[in-house]
Coordinates of C-alpha atoms in Angstrom, one line a residue:
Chain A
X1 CA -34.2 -34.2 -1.2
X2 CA -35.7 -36.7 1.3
X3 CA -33.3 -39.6 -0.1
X4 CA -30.6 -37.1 0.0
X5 CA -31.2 -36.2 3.7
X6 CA -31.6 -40.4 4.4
X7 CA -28.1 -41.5 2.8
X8 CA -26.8 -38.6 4.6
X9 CA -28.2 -39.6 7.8
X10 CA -27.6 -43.2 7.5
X11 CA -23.9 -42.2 6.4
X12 CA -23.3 -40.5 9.4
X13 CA -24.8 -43.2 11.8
X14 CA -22.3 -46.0 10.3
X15 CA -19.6 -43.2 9.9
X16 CA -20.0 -42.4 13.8
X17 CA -20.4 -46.0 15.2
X18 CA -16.9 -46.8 13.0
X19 CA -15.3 -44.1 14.7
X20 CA -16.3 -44.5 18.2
X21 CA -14.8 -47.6 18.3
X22 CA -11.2 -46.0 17.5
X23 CA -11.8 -43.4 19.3
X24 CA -10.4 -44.2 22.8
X25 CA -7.4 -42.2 24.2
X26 CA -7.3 -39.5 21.2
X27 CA -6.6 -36.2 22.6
X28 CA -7.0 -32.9 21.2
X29 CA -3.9 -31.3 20.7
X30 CA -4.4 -28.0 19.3
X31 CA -7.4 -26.0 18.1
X32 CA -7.0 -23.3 15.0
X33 CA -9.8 -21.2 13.3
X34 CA -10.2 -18.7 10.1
X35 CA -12.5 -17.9 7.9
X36 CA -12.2 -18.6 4.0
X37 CA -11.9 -15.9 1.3
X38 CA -16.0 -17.4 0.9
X39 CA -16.7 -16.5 4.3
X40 CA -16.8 -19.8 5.9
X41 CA -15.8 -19.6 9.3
X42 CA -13.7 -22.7 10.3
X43 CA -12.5 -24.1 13.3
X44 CA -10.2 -27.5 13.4
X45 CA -9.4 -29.5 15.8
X46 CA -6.0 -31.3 16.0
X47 CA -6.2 -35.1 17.3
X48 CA -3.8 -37.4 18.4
X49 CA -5.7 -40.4 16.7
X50 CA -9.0 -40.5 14.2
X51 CA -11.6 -39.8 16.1
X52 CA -15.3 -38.7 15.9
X53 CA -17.6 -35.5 16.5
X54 CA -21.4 -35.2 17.2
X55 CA -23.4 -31.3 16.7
X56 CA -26.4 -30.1 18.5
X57 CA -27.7 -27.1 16.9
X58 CA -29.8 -24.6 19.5
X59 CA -31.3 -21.7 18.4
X60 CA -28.1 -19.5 20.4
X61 CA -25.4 -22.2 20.2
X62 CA -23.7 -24.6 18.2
X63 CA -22.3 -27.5 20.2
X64 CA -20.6 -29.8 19.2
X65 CA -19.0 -33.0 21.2
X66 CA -15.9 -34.5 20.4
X67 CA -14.9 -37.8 21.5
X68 CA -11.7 -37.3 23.3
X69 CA -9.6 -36.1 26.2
X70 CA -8.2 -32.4 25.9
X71 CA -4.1 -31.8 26.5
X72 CA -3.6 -29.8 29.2
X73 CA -2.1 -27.1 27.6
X74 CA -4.3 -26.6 25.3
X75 CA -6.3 -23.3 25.8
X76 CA -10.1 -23.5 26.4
X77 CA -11.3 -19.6 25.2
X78 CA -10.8 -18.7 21.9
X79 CA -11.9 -15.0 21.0
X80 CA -12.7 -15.3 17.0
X81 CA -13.6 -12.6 14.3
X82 CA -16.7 -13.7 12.3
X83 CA -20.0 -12.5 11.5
X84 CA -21.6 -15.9 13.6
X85 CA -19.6 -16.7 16.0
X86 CA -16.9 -14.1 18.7
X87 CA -16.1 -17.2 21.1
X88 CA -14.9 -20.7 21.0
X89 CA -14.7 -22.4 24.3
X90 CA -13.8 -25.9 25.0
X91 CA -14.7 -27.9 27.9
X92 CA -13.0 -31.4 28.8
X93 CA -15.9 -33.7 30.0
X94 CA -13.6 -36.9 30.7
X95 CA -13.3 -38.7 27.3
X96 CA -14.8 -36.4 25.7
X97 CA -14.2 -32.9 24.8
X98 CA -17.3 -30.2 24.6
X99 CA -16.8 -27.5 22.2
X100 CA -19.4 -24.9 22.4
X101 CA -19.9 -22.0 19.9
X102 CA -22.4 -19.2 21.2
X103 CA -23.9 -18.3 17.9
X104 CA -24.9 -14.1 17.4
X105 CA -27.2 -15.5 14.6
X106 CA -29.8 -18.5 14.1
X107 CA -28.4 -21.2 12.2
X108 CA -30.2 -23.6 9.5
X109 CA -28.7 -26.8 10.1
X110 CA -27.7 -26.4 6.2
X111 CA -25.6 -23.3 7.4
X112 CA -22.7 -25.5 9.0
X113 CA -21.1 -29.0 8.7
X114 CA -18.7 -31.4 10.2
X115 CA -16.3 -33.7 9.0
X116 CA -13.0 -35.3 9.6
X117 CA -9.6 -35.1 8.1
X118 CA -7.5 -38.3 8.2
X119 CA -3.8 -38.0 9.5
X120 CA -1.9 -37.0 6.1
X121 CA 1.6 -38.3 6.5
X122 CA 3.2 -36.1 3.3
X123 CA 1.7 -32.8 4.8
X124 CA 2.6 -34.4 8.5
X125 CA -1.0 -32.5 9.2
X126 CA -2.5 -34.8 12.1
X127 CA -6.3 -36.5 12.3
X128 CA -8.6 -33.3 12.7
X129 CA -12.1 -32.6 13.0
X130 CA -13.5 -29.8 10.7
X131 CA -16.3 -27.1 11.9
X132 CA -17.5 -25.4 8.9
X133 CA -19.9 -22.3 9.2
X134 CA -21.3 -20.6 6.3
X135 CA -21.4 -16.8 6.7
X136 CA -25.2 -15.3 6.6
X137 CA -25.3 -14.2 3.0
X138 CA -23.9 -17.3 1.5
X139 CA -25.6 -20.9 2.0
X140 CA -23.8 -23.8 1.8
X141 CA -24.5 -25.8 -1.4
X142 CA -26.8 -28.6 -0.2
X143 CA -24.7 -31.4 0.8
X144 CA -24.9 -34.8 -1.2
X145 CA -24.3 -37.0 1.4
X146 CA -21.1 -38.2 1.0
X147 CA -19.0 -35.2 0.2
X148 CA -19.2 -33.7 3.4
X149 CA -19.0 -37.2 6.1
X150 CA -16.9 -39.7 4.3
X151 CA -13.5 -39.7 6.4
X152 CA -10.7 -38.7 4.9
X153 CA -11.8 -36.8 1.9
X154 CA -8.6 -34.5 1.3
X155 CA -9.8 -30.7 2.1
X156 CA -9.9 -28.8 -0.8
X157 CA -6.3 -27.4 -1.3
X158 CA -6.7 -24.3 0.8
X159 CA -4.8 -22.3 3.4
X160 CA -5.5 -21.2 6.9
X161 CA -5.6 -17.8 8.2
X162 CA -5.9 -16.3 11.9
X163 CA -6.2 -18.9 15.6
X164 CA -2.6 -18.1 16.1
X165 CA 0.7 -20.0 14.8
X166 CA 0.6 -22.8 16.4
X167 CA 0.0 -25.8 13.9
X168 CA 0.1 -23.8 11.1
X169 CA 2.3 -24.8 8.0
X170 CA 4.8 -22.4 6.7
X171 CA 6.9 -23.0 3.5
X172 CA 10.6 -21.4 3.8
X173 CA 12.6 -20.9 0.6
X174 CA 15.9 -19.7 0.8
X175 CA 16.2 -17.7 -2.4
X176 CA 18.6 -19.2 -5.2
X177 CA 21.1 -22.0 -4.2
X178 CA 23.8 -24.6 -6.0
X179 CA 24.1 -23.1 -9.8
X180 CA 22.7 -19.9 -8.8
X181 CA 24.4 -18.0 -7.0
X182 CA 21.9 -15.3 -7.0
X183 CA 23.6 -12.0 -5.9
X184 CA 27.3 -11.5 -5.1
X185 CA 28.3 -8.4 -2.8
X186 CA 31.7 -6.5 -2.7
X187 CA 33.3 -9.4 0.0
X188 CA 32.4 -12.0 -2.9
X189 CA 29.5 -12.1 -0.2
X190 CA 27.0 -14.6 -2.0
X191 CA 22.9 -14.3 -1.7
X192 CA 22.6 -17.9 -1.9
X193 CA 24.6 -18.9 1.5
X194 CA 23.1 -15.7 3.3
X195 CA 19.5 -16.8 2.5
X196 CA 19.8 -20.1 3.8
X197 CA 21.6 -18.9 7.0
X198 CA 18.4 -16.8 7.8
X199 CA 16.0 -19.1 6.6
X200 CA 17.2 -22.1 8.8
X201 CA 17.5 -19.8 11.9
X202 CA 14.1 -18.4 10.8
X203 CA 12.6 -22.7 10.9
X204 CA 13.8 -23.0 14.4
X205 CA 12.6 -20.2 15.7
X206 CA 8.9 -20.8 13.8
X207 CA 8.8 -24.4 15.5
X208 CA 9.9 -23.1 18.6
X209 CA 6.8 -21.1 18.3
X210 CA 4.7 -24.3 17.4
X211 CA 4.4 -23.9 13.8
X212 CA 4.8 -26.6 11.3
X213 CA 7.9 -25.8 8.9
X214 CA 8.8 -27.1 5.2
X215 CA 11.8 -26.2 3.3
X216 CA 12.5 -25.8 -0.5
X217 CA 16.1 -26.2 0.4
X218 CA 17.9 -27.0 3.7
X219 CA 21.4 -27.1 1.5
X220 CA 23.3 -25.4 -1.4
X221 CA 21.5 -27.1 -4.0
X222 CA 19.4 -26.3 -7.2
X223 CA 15.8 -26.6 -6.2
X224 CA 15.0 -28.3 -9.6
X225 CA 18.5 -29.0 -10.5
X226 CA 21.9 -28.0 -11.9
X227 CA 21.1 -25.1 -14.4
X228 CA 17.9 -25.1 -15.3
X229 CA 15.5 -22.7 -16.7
X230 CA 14.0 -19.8 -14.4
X231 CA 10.9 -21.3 -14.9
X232 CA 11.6 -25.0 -13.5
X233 CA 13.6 -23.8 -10.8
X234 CA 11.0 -21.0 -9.4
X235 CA 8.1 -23.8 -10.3
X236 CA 10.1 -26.4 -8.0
X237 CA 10.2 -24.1 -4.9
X238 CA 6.0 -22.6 -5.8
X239 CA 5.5 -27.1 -6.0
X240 CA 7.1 -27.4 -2.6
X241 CA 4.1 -24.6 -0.6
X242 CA 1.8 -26.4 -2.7
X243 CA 2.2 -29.9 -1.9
X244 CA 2.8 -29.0 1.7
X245 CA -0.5 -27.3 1.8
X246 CA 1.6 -24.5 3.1
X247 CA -0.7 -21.7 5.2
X248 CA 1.4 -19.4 4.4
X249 CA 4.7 -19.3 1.7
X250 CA 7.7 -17.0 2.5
X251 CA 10.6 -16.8 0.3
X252 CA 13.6 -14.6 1.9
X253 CA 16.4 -13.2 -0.5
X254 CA 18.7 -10.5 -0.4
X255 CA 18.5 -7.1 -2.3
X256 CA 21.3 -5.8 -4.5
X257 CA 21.4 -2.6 -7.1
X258 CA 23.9 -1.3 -9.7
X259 CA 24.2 1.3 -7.3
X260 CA 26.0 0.9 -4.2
X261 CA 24.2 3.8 -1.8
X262 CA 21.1 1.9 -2.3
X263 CA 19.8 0.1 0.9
X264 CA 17.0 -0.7 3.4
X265 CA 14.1 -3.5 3.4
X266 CA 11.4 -4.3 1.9
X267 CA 8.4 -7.2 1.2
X268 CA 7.0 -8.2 -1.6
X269 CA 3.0 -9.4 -2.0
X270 CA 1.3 -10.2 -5.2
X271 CA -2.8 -9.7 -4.1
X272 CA -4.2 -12.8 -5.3
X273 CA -5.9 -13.5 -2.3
X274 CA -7.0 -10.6 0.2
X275 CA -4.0 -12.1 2.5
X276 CA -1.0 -11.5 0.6
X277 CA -0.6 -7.4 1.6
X278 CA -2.0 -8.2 5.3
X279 CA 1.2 -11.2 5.5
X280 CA 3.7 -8.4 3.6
X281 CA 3.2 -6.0 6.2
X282 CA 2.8 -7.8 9.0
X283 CA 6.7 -9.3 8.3
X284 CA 7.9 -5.8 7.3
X285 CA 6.4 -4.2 10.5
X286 CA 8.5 -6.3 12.5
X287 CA 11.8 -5.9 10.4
X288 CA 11.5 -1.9 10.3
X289 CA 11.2 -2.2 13.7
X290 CA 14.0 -4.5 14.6
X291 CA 16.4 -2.2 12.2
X292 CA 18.0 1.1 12.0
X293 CA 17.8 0.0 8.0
X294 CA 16.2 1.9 5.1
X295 CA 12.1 1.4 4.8
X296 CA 11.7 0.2 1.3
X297 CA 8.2 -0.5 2.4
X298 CA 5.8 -2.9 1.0
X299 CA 5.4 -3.4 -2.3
X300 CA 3.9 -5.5 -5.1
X301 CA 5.2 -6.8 -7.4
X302 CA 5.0 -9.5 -10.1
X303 CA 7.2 -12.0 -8.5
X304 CA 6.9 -15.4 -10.0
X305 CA 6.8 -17.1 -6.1
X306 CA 3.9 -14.9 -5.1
X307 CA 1.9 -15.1 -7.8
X308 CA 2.0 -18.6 -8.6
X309 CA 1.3 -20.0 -5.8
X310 CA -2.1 -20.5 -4.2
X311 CA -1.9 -19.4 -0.3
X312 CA -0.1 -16.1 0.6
X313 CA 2.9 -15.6 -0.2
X314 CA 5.9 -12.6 1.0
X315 CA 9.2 -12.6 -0.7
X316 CA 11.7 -10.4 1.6
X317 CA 14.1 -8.5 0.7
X318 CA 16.4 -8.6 3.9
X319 CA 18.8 -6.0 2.8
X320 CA 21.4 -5.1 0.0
X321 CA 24.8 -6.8 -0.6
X322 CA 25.6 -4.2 -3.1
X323 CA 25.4 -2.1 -0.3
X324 CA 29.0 -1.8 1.9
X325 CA 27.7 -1.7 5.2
X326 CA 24.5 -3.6 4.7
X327 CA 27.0 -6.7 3.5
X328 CA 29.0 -6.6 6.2
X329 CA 25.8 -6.7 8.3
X330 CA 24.2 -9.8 6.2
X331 CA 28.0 -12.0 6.9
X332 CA 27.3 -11.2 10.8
X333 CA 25.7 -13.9 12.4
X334 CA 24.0 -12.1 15.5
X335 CA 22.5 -10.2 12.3
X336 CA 21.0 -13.3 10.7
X337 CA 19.7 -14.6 14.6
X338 CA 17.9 -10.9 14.6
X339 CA 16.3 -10.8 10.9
X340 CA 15.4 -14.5 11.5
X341 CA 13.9 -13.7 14.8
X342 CA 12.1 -10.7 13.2
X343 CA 10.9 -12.7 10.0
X344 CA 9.6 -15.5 12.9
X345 CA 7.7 -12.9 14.8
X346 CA 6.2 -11.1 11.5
X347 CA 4.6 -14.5 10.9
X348 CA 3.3 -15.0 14.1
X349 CA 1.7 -11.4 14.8
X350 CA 0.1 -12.3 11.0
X351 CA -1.5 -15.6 12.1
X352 CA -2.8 -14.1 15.1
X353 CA -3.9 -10.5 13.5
X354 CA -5.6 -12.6 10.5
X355 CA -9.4 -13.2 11.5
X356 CA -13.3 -12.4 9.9
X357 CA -12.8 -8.5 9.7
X358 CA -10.7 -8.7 5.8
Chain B
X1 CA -26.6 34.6 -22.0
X2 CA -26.2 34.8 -25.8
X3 CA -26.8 38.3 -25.7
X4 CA -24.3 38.8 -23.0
X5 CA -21.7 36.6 -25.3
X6 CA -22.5 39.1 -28.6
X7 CA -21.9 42.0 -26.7
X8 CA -18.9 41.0 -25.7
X9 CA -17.6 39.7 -28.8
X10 CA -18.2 43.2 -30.8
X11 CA -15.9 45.1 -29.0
X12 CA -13.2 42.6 -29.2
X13 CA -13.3 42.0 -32.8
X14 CA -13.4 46.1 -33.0
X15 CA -10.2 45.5 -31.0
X16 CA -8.6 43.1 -32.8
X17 CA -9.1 45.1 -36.1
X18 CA -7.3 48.2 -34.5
X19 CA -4.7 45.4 -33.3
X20 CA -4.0 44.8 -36.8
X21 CA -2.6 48.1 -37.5
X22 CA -6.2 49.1 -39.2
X23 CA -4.6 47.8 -42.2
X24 CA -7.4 46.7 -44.7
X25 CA -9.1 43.5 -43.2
X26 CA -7.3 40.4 -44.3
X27 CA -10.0 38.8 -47.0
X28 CA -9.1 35.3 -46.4
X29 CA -7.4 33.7 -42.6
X30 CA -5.8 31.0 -43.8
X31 CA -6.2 28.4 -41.4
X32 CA -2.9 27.8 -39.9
X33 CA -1.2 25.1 -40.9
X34 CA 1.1 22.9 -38.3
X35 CA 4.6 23.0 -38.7
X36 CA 6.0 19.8 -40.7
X37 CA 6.7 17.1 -37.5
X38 CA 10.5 17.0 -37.4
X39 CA 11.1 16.2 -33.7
X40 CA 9.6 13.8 -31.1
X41 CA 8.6 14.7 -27.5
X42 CA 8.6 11.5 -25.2
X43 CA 9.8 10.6 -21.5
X44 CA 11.8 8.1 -20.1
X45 CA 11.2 6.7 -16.7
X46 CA 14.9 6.2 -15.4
X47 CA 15.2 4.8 -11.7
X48 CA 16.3 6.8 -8.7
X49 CA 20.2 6.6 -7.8
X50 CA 19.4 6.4 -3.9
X51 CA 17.5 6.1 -0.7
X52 CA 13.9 4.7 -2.1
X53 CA 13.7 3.4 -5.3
X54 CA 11.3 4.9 -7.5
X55 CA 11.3 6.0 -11.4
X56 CA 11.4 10.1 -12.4
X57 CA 10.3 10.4 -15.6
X58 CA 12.8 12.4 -17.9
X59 CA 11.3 14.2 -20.8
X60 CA 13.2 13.9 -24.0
X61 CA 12.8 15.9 -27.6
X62 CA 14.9 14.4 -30.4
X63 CA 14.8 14.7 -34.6
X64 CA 12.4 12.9 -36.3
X65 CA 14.7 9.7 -37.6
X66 CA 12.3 7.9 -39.1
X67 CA 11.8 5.5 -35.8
X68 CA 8.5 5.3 -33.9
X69 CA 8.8 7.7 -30.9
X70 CA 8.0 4.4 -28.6
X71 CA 10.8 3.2 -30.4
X72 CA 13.1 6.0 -29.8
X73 CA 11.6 6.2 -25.8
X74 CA 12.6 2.7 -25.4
X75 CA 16.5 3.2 -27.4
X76 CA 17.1 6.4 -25.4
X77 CA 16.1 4.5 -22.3
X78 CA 18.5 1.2 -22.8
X79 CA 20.9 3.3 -24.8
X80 CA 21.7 6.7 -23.1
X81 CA 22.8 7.7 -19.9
X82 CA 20.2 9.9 -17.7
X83 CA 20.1 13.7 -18.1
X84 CA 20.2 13.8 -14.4
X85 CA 22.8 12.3 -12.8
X86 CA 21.4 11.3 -9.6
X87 CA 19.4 8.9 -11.7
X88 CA 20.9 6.0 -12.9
X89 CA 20.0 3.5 -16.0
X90 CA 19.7 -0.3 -14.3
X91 CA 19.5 -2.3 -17.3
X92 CA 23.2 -3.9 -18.4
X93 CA 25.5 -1.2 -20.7
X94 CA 25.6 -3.9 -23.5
X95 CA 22.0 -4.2 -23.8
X96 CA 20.3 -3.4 -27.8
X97 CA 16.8 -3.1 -28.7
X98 CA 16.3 -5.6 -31.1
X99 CA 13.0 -4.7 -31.8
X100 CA 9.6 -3.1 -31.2
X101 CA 6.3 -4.3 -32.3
X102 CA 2.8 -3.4 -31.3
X103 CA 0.1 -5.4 -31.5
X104 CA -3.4 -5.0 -30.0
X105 CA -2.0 -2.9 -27.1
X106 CA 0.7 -5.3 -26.3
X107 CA 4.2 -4.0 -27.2
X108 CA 6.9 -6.6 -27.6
X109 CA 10.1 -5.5 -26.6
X110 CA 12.6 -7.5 -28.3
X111 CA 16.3 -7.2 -26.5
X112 CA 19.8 -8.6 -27.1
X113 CA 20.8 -11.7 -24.4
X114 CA 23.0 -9.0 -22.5
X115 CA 19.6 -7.6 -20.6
X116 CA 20.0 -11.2 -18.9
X117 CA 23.4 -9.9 -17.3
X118 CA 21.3 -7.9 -15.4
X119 CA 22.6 -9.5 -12.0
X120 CA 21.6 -7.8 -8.6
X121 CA 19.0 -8.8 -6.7
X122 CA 15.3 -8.6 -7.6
X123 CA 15.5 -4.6 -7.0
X124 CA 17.5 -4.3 -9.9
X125 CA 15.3 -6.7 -12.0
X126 CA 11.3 -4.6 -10.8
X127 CA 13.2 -1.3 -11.4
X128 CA 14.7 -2.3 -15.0
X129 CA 11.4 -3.9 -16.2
X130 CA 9.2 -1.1 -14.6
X131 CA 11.4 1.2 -16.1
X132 CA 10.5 -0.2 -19.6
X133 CA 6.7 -1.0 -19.0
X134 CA 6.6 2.6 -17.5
X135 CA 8.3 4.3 -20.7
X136 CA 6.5 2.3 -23.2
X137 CA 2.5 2.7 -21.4
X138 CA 3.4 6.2 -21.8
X139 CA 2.1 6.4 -25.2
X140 CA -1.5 5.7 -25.9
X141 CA -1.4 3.1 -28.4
X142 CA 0.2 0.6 -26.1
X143 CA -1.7 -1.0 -22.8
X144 CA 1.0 -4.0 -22.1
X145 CA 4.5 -5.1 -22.6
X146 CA 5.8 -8.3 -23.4
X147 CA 9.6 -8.4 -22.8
X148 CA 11.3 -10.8 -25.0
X149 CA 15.3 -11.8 -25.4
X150 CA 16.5 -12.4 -29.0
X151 CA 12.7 -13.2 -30.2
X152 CA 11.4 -15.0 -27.2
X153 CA 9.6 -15.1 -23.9
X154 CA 11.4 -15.2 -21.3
X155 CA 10.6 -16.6 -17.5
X156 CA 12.4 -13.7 -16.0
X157 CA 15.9 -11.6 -16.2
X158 CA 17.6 -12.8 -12.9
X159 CA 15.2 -15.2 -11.2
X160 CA 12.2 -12.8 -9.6
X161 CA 10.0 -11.8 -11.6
X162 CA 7.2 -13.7 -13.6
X163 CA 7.6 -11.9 -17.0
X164 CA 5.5 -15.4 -18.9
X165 CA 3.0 -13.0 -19.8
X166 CA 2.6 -8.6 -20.8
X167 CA 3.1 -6.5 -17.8
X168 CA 1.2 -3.7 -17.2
X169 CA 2.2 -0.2 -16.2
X170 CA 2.8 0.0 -12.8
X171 CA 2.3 3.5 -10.9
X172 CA 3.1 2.1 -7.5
X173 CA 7.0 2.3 -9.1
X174 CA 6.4 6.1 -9.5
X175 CA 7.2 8.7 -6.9
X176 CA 4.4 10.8 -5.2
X177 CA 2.8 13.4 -7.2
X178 CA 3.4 11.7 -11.1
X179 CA 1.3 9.0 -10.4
X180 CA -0.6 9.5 -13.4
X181 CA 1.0 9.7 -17.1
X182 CA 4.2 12.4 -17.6
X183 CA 2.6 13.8 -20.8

């Protein structure tokens, strides 16, 4: 245990002398927080460069000392859901940047670590710095050492919830596309080209809103390719979330039945993790109330998208081209501006509703 | 309470001898014998025709032919139109049961390559698979459903759903108030 504690220690002294010295004129840029399916509370730190992070650990407060300016615009009160902390402030101090968590519980210094996260050019996920806090009935695993300081170790794959949109990376996929068609209304109306309408208005409005955006498909094209099997194809688009270390995955098609009086909307979760329903209903909230359409509520279901992928996931069902007047509505464009606009503002009331009360 | 029970019962055998036209007592009651099974009594869960989709469960009673009646629930289902007409059968008209087997709980439904014309969007493909998984969980004997096309596993029936391995019934398909099994 006592070597454990010296490697770690010893780690951490070269780790923070390396880092020091790169550390000039990094800014923070944004600050997230959420707390893990295990009950870790976590905040991150978004830097403009690699930079480094010192902790004091008082018996009432956990502070921690980043070095590093703070962007203006960067808020400096956080209010946070977790059974530790209920405020994150931040406090520029010149070239560096105090963040200061009042804790409602004493802390073991074993409770809670710190670590950075190299800039990860594939993700396009910037250098951060990594706050972890383990909730009271669950201990972290004693560190060895290295795991928890060495820079750049990737994060476990995982997904952020709650701290607002900004930052956050959300996976678009406009249902079907190239060979597939998907559904065809009355008009000869086809899902394909009305899904990838919404879902590019739906991009721009989620970075206007300071969210990170990828996209299974920004064209009519076969995810996978020409013809292939159901499985390769709805594999390619679950890949894309994953190797994006999407926060949240949102696949947008449109309904259609054998029977033509059959309308409205609806959202699809698969509950494989506790945040699946709470992102369903948060996007459906905001549709019903946008539109005079049909309720179709939300609803799970055995979707391959939602249940193969890791981080939530909501398929939507924007409305129905086997449905007349719900067609003619899906060809409008101010109808596409306002189901994207509902869609962007769905995610956004779900990354700021999400916090340590699930 | 024993005594209570006796002194009830005298009275109502005494009654159930005068019942009987005080003929001379019967000297052997045959235990009734059930009638020879010529029919089957099964539902089918066929899918709303508008406003929220949900499944109503239709109950059917047809001749013995032979057939398991999880056979026959799943036939009638692909096969026949609904009794009601404000339901509506999702699944393609061309579509035949190839097959049923039941193994261990998990029935595999074996179909023609027409239940792939299925088309729509993925309303049409939750409400044509629930509407099978929903029929077949009816009966005791079977706990899953594995839907196959012309022998073999399929991903899914127009691009939604994950059908890789046996669904499960699913009650949140169901309207209010027959959440639980129709028999």
């Amino acid at each position: 245990m006592l070597r454990k504690l010296l490697i770690l220690l010893v780690c951490l002294f070269s780790f923070a002398l390396n880092m020091i010295a790169e550390a000039s004129g990094t800014e923070i840029t944004a600050l997230h927080w959420g707390v893990s399916k295990e009950n870790v509370f976590r905040v991150v730190l978004d830097c403009t460069g690699p930079t480094d992070a010192q902790a004091v650990l008082n018996d009432d407060s956990l502070m921690v000392s980043v070095g590093g300016g703070l962007k203006p615009y960067v808020s400096k009160d956080y209010k946070v859901k977790s059974d530790t902390v209920d405020h994150v402030e931040l406090q520029a101090t010149g070239e560096k940047t105090l963040l200061q968590l009042p804790l409602t519980r004493k802390l073991a210094s074993s409770d809670y670590k710190i670590f950075v996260l190299k800039k990860d050019p594939v993700t396009k996920r910037p250098d951060r710095i990594v706050i972890d806090i383990a909730s009271s009935n669950l201990n972290f695993t004693p560190v060895s050492g290295t795991e928890a300081v060495i820079p750049g170790t990737p994060a476990k794959p995982t997904f952020e919830i709650g701290g607002g949109i900004k930052g956050k990376m959300i996976t678009l996929d406009p249902g079907h596309g190239g060979t597939d068609p998907g559904a065809i209304g009355k008009q000869g109306t086809k899902e394909k080209d009305i899904t990838l309408k919404i879902s590019m208005k739906v991009r721009d409005y989620l970075l206007d809103k300071g969210a990170q955006v990828s996209m299974t498909r920004t064209n009519d094209k076969d995810v996978y390719g020409p013809d292939a099997t159901d499985a390769q194809e709805l594999q390619s688009r679950v890949d894309v979330a994953q190797t994006n270390d999407a926060d949240l995955f949102v696949s947008i098609h449109c309904n259609a039945s054998t029977n033509p009086n059959v309308g409205g909307i609806s959202s699809y979760f698969f509950p494989k993790t506790d945040y699946d329903k709470i992102a369903a209903a948060a996007i459906q909230d905001d549709l019903t109330k946008k539109f005079a359409l049909d309720d179709l509520g939300v609803r799970q279901a055995n979707f391959y998208v939602n249940k193969r992928s890791s981080m939530p996931t909501v398929l939507i069902e924007t409305a129905f081209l086997s449905n007349q007047k719900e067609e003619k509505l899906l060809r409008s464009n101010w109808f596409q501006n306002k189901m994207a606009k509902a869609i962007a503002d769905g995610i956004e009331d779900y990354f700021a509703a999400t916090g340590g009360d699930q | 309470m024993m005594k209570w029970y006796k002194l009830l019962l005298a009275p109502l055998l005494i009654l159930c001898f005068l019942a009987s036209g005080c003929s001379t007592p019967k000297t052997e009651e045959k235990p009734v014998t059930p009638p020879v099974v010529n029919e089957q009594r099964f539902v089918v869960y066929r899918v709303t025709g508008e406003g929220q989709g949900y499944l109503v469960a239709e109950k059917y009673t047809i001749k013995d032919n032979g057939k398991s009646a999880a056979e026959n629930a799943l036939r009638t289902l692909i096969e026949t139109k609904p009794q009601d007409s404000k339901l509506v059968n999702v699944l393609p008209a061309d579509t035949k049961v190839l097959g049923l087997s039941i193994k261990d709980g998990v029935a595999s439904a074996d179909f023609s390559k027409d239940i792939k014309k299925l088309g729509g969007g993925s309303y049409n493909e939750l409400m044509a698979t629930g509407a099978i998984v929903n029929t077949l969980t009816e009966f005791p004997e079977i706990k899953k459903v594995q839907i196959l096309v012309e022998g073999k596993k399929v991903v899914s029936l127009n691009g939604h759903m994950d059908l890789t391995d046996p669904l499960e019934r699913d009650t949140s398909l169901l309207s209010s108030g027959q959440k639980t099994k129709a028999k």
